Amino acid sequence: MAEFEATRGMPAESTIVFGVASDVEIMDRWLPQGLSVHDSGPGTVEAEGELVPGSGHHEGRIRVSPDRLRVEWGGRDHPAYAGWLQVSDAASGTSEVTVHISLPDEPGSGPRADEVRELLDRSLDRLADEVGDRVHEGG
């Protein structure tokens, strides 16, 4: 099993960032391309795309903890797959996001691991863009 983690500064305070990051309706805007997530009821999501093992829709669980500024998720049909996103305050009205994922079928080093790290970095860049858009729109 491989563990991956990435951290990125965000251009807004933590509550704004958490609001964007935890909104399942807009997650596809910043999640890795090749992964699509849709709300399927309280505490559950459906995931699909080329980054999801197998074919078709896969049910997952999601726990959003506003009081902790944390989102946790995992696969129901792939229980070893799991991850979390944590938002924390930084200086001068900014914040920081850390994402951690556990991928049971991925190597921890080599070209594929480098691809996974790049996907995480690009996703956090897109999340920062979404947050920036939210701040500029005033809400």
Coordinates of N, CA and C in Angstrom, one line a residue:
M1 N 0.9 -1.2 0.0 CA 0.0 0.0 0.0 C 0.9 1.2 0.0
A2 N 0.5 2.2 -0.8 CA 1.3 3.5 -0.8 C 0.5 4.6 -0.2
E3 N 1.2 5.4 0.5 CA 0.6 6.6 1.1 C 1.1 7.9 0.4
F4 N 0.2 8.8 0.1 CA 0.6 10.0 -0.6 C 0.1 11.2 0.2
E5 N 0.8 12.3 0.3 CA 0.4 13.5 1.0 C 0.9 14.7 0.3
A6 N 0.1 15.7 0.2 CA 0.5 17.0 -0.4 C -0.2 18.1 0.4
T7 N 0.5 19.3 0.5 CA 0.0 20.5 1.2 C 0.2 21.7 0.3
R8 N -0.8 22.6 0.3 CA -0.8 23.8 -0.5 C -1.4 24.9 0.2
G9 N -0.8 26.1 0.1 CA -1.4 27.3 0.7 C -2.6 27.7 -0.1
M10 N -3.6 28.3 0.5 CA -4.8 28.7 -0.1 C -5.0 30.2 0.1
P11 N -5.6 30.9 -0.9 CA -5.8 32.4 -0.8 C -7.0 32.9 0.0
A12 N -7.4 32.2 1.0 CA -8.6 32.6 1.8 C -8.5 32.0 3.2
E13 N -9.3 32.5 4.1 CA -9.4 31.9 5.4 C -9.9 30.5 5.4
S14 N -9.7 29.7 6.4 CA -10.0 28.3 6.4 C -11.5 28.0 6.2
T15 N -12.4 28.7 6.8 CA -13.8 28.4 6.6 C -14.2 28.5 5.2
I16 N -13.7 29.5 4.4 CA -14.1 29.6 3.0 C -13.5 28.4 2.2
V17 N -12.2 28.1 2.5 CA -11.6 27.0 1.8 C -12.3 25.7 2.1
F18 N -12.7 25.5 3.4 CA -13.4 24.3 3.7 C -14.7 24.2 3.0
G19 N -15.4 25.3 2.9 CA -16.7 25.3 2.2 C -16.6 24.9 0.8
V20 N -15.5 25.3 0.1 CA -15.3 24.9 -1.3 C -14.9 23.4 -1.3
A21 N -13.9 23.0 -0.5 CA -13.4 21.7 -0.5 C -14.4 20.6 -0.2
S22 N -15.3 20.9 0.7 CA -16.3 19.9 1.2 C -17.6 19.9 0.4
D23 N -17.7 20.7 -0.6 CA -19.0 20.8 -1.4 C -18.9 19.7 -2.5
V24 N -19.6 18.6 -2.3 CA -19.6 17.5 -3.2 C -20.1 18.0 -4.6
E25 N -21.0 18.9 -4.7 CA -21.5 19.4 -5.9 C -20.5 20.0 -6.9
I26 N -19.4 20.5 -6.3 CA -18.4 21.2 -7.1 C -17.0 20.5 -7.0
M27 N -16.9 19.3 -6.4 CA -15.7 18.6 -6.3 C -15.0 18.3 -7.6
D28 N -15.9 17.9 -8.6 CA -15.3 17.6 -9.9 C -14.5 18.7 -10.5
R29 N -14.7 19.9 -10.1 CA -13.9 21.1 -10.6 C -12.5 21.0 -10.2
W30 N -12.2 20.4 -9.0 CA -10.8 20.4 -8.5 C -10.2 19.0 -8.3
L31 N -11.0 18.0 -8.2 CA -10.5 16.6 -8.1 C -9.6 16.3 -9.3
P32 N -8.8 15.3 -9.2 CA -8.0 14.9 -10.4 C -8.9 14.6 -11.6
Q33 N -8.4 15.0 -12.8 CA -9.2 14.7 -14.0 C -9.1 13.1 -14.1
G34 N -10.3 12.6 -14.5 CA -10.4 11.1 -14.5 C -11.0 10.6 -13.3
L35 N -11.5 11.5 -12.4 CA -12.3 11.1 -11.2 C -13.5 12.0 -11.1
S36 N -14.7 11.4 -11.0 CA -15.9 12.1 -10.9 C -16.6 11.6 -9.7
V37 N -17.1 12.5 -8.8 CA -17.8 12.2 -7.6 C -19.2 12.8 -7.6
H38 N -20.2 12.1 -7.1 CA -21.5 12.6 -7.0 C -22.2 12.2 -5.7
D39 N -22.9 13.1 -5.1 CA -23.6 12.8 -3.9 C -24.6 11.7 -4.1
S40 N -24.7 10.7 -3.3 CA -25.7 9.6 -3.4 C -26.4 9.4 -2.1
G41 N -26.4 10.4 -1.2 CA -27.2 10.2 0.0 C -26.3 10.6 1.2
P42 N -26.9 10.7 2.4 CA -26.2 11.0 3.5 C -24.9 10.2 3.8
G43 N -23.8 10.8 3.8 CA -22.6 10.0 4.1 C -22.0 9.2 3.0
T44 N -22.7 9.2 1.8 CA -22.2 8.4 0.7 C -22.0 9.2 -0.6
V45 N -21.1 8.7 -1.4 CA -20.9 9.3 -2.7 C -20.7 8.2 -3.7
E46 N -20.9 8.5 -5.0 CA -20.6 7.6 -6.1 C -19.4 8.1 -6.8
A47 N -18.5 7.3 -7.1 CA -17.3 7.7 -7.9 C -17.2 6.9 -9.2
E48 N -16.7 7.5 -10.2 CA -16.5 6.9 -11.5 C -15.4 7.6 -12.2
G49 N -14.9 6.9 -13.2 CA -13.8 7.5 -14.1 C -12.6 6.6 -14.2
E50 N -11.7 7.0 -15.0 CA -10.6 6.2 -15.3 C -9.6 6.0 -14.2
L51 N -9.7 6.8 -13.2 CA -8.8 6.7 -12.0 C -9.5 5.7 -10.9
V52 N -10.7 5.3 -11.1 CA -11.4 4.4 -10.2 C -11.2 3.0 -10.7
P53 N -10.7 2.1 -9.8 CA -10.5 0.7 -10.2 C -11.8 0.1 -10.7
G54 N -11.7 -0.8 -11.7 CA -12.8 -1.4 -12.3 C -13.6 -0.5 -13.2
S55 N -14.8 -0.9 -13.4 CA -15.7 -0.1 -14.3 C -17.0 0.2 -13.6
G56 N -17.7 1.2 -14.1 CA -19.0 1.6 -13.6 C -18.8 2.5 -12.4
H57 N -19.9 2.6 -11.6 CA -20.0 3.4 -10.4 C -19.5 2.6 -9.2
H58 N -18.8 3.3 -8.3 CA -18.4 2.7 -7.1 C -18.9 3.5 -5.9
E59 N -19.5 2.9 -4.9 CA -20.0 3.6 -3.8 C -18.9 3.8 -2.8
G60 N -18.9 5.0 -2.2 CA -17.9 5.4 -1.2 C -18.6 6.1 -0.1
R61 N -17.8 6.2 1.0 CA -18.3 6.9 2.1 C -17.6 8.3 2.3
I62 N -18.3 9.2 2.8 CA -17.7 10.5 3.0 C -18.1 11.1 4.4
R63 N -17.2 11.6 5.1 CA -17.6 12.3 6.4 C -17.0 13.7 6.4
V64 N -17.9 14.6 6.5 CA -17.6 16.1 6.5 C -17.7 16.5 7.9
S65 N -16.6 17.1 8.5 CA -16.6 17.5 9.9 C -16.3 19.0 9.9
P66 N -17.3 19.9 9.8 CA -17.1 21.3 9.8 C -16.4 21.8 11.0
D67 N -16.6 21.3 12.2 CA -16.0 21.7 13.4 C -14.5 21.4 13.4
R68 N -14.1 20.5 12.6 CA -12.6 20.1 12.5 C -12.0 20.5 11.2
L69 N -12.8 21.1 10.3 CA -12.4 21.5 9.0 C -11.7 20.3 8.3
R70 N -12.4 19.2 8.3 CA -11.8 18.0 7.8 C -12.9 17.2 7.0
V71 N -12.4 16.6 5.9 CA -13.2 15.7 5.1 C -12.5 14.4 5.0
E72 N -13.2 13.3 5.3 CA -12.6 11.9 5.2 C -13.4 11.1 4.3
W73 N -12.8 10.2 3.5 CA -13.5 9.4 2.5 C -12.9 8.0 2.4
G74 N -13.6 7.1 1.8 CA -13.1 5.8 1.6 C -14.0 5.0 0.7
G75 N -13.5 3.9 0.1 CA -14.4 3.1 -0.7 C -15.1 2.1 0.0
R76 N -16.3 1.8 -0.3 CA -17.1 0.7 0.3 C -16.7 -0.6 -0.3
D77 N -16.6 -0.6 -1.7 CA -16.2 -1.8 -2.4 C -14.7 -2.0 -2.4
H78 N -13.9 -1.0 -2.1 CA -12.4 -1.0 -2.0 C -12.1 -0.4 -0.6
P79 N -12.3 -1.1 0.5 CA -12.2 -0.5 1.8 C -10.7 -0.1 2.1
A80 N -9.7 -0.6 1.5 CA -8.4 -0.2 1.8 C -8.1 1.2 1.2
Y81 N -8.9 1.7 0.2 CA -8.7 3.0 -0.3 C -9.3 4.0 0.6
A82 N -8.6 5.0 1.1 CA -9.1 6.0 2.0 C -8.3 7.3 1.9
G83 N -8.8 8.3 2.4 CA -8.1 9.6 2.4 C -8.8 10.6 3.3
W84 N -8.1 11.7 3.4 CA -8.6 12.8 4.2 C -8.0 14.1 3.7
L85 N -8.8 15.2 3.9 CA -8.4 16.6 3.6 C -8.5 17.4 4.8
Q86 N -7.5 18.1 5.2 CA -7.6 19.0 6.4 C -7.2 20.4 6.0
V87 N -8.1 21.3 6.5 CA -7.8 22.8 6.3 C -7.4 23.3 7.6
S88 N -6.3 24.2 7.6 CA -5.9 24.9 8.8 C -5.6 26.3 8.4
D89 N -5.7 27.2 9.5 CA -5.4 28.6 9.3 C -3.9 28.8 9.1
A90 N -3.6 29.9 8.3 CA -2.3 30.3 8.2 C -2.3 31.8 8.5
A91 N -1.2 32.5 8.1 CA -1.1 33.9 8.4 C -1.9 34.8 7.5
S92 N -2.3 35.9 8.0 CA -2.9 37.0 7.2 C -4.1 36.6 6.4
G93 N -5.1 35.9 7.0 CA -6.3 35.5 6.3 C -6.2 34.5 5.2
T94 N -5.1 33.7 5.2 CA -4.9 32.6 4.3 C -5.0 31.3 5.1
S95 N -4.9 30.2 4.4 CA -5.0 28.9 5.0 C -4.1 27.9 4.3
E96 N -4.2 26.7 4.7 CA -3.4 25.6 4.1 C -4.3 24.4 4.1
V97 N -4.1 23.6 3.0 CA -4.8 22.4 2.8 C -3.8 21.2 2.7
T98 N -4.0 20.2 3.5 CA -3.3 19.0 3.3 C -4.2 17.8 2.9
V99 N -3.8 17.1 1.9 CA -4.6 15.9 1.4 C -3.7 14.7 1.6
H100 N -4.3 13.7 2.1 CA -3.6 12.4 2.3 C -4.4 11.3 1.7
I101 N -3.8 10.4 0.9 CA -4.6 9.3 0.4 C -3.7 8.0 0.5
S102 N -4.5 6.9 0.8 CA -3.9 5.6 0.9 C -4.4 4.8 -0.3
L103 N -3.5 4.3 -1.2 CA -3.9 3.6 -2.4 C -3.3 2.2 -2.3
P104 N -4.1 1.2 -2.1 CA -3.6 -0.2 -1.9 C -2.9 -0.8 -3.1
D105 N -3.3 -0.4 -4.3 CA -2.8 -1.1 -5.4 C -1.7 -0.3 -6.2
E106 N -1.2 0.8 -5.5 CA -0.2 1.6 -6.2 C 1.2 1.5 -5.5
P107 N 2.3 1.5 -6.3 CA 3.6 1.5 -5.7 C 3.9 2.8 -5.0
G108 N 4.8 2.8 -4.0 CA 5.1 4.0 -3.2 C 6.2 4.8 -3.9
S109 N 6.9 4.2 -4.9 CA 7.9 4.9 -5.6 C 7.9 4.6 -7.1
G110 N 8.7 5.3 -7.9 CA 8.7 5.0 -9.3 C 7.8 6.0 -10.1
P111 N 7.7 5.7 -11.4 CA 7.0 6.6 -12.3 C 5.5 6.7 -11.9
R112 N 4.9 5.7 -11.6 CA 3.4 5.7 -11.2 C 3.2 6.6 -10.0
A113 N 4.1 6.4 -9.0 CA 4.0 7.2 -7.8 C 4.2 8.7 -8.1
D114 N 5.1 9.0 -9.0 CA 5.3 10.4 -9.4 C 4.1 10.9 -10.1
E115 N 3.4 10.1 -10.9 CA 2.1 10.5 -11.5 C 1.1 10.8 -10.4
V116 N 1.0 10.0 -9.4 CA 0.0 10.2 -8.3 C 0.3 11.5 -7.6
R117 N 1.6 11.8 -7.3 CA 1.9 13.0 -6.7 C 1.6 14.2 -7.6
E118 N 1.8 14.1 -8.8 CA 1.5 15.2 -9.8 C 0.0 15.4 -9.8
L119 N -0.8 14.4 -9.8 CA -2.3 14.5 -9.7 C -2.7 15.3 -8.5
L120 N -2.1 14.9 -7.4 CA -2.4 15.6 -6.1 C -2.1 17.1 -6.2
D121 N -0.9 17.4 -6.7 CA -0.4 18.8 -6.8 C -1.4 19.6 -7.7
R122 N -1.7 19.0 -8.9 CA -2.6 19.7 -9.8 C -4.0 19.9 -9.2
S123 N -4.5 18.9 -8.5 CA -5.8 19.1 -7.8 C -5.8 20.2 -6.8
L124 N -4.7 20.3 -6.0 CA -4.6 21.4 -5.0 C -4.5 22.7 -5.7
D125 N -3.8 22.8 -6.9 CA -3.8 24.0 -7.7 C -5.2 24.4 -8.1
R126 N -6.0 23.5 -8.6 CA -7.3 23.7 -9.0 C -8.2 24.1 -7.9
L127 N -8.0 23.5 -6.7 CA -8.8 23.9 -5.5 C -8.4 25.4 -5.2
A128 N -7.2 25.7 -5.2 CA -6.8 27.1 -4.9 C -7.5 28.1 -5.9
D129 N -7.6 27.7 -7.2 CA -8.2 28.5 -8.2 C -9.7 28.6 -7.9
E130 N -10.4 27.5 -7.5 CA -11.8 27.6 -7.1 C -12.0 28.5 -5.9
V131 N -11.1 28.4 -4.9 CA -11.2 29.3 -3.7 C -11.0 30.7 -4.2
G132 N -10.0 31.0 -5.0 CA -9.8 32.4 -5.5 C -11.1 32.9 -6.2
D133 N -11.7 32.1 -7.0 CA -12.9 32.5 -7.7 C -14.0 32.8 -6.7
R134 N -14.1 32.0 -5.7 CA -15.2 32.2 -4.6 C -14.9 33.5 -3.9
V135 N -13.7 33.8 -3.6 CA -13.3 35.1 -2.9 C -13.6 36.3 -3.8
H136 N -13.3 36.2 -5.1 CA -13.5 37.3 -6.0 C -15.0 37.5 -6.3
E137 N -15.8 36.4 -6.2 CA -17.2 36.6 -6.4 C -17.9 37.1 -5.2
G138 N -17.2 37.1 -4.1 CA -17.7 37.6 -2.8 C -18.6 36.7 -2.1
G139 N -18.4 35.4 -2.3 CA -19.2 34.5 -1.6 C -18.9 33.1 -1.8

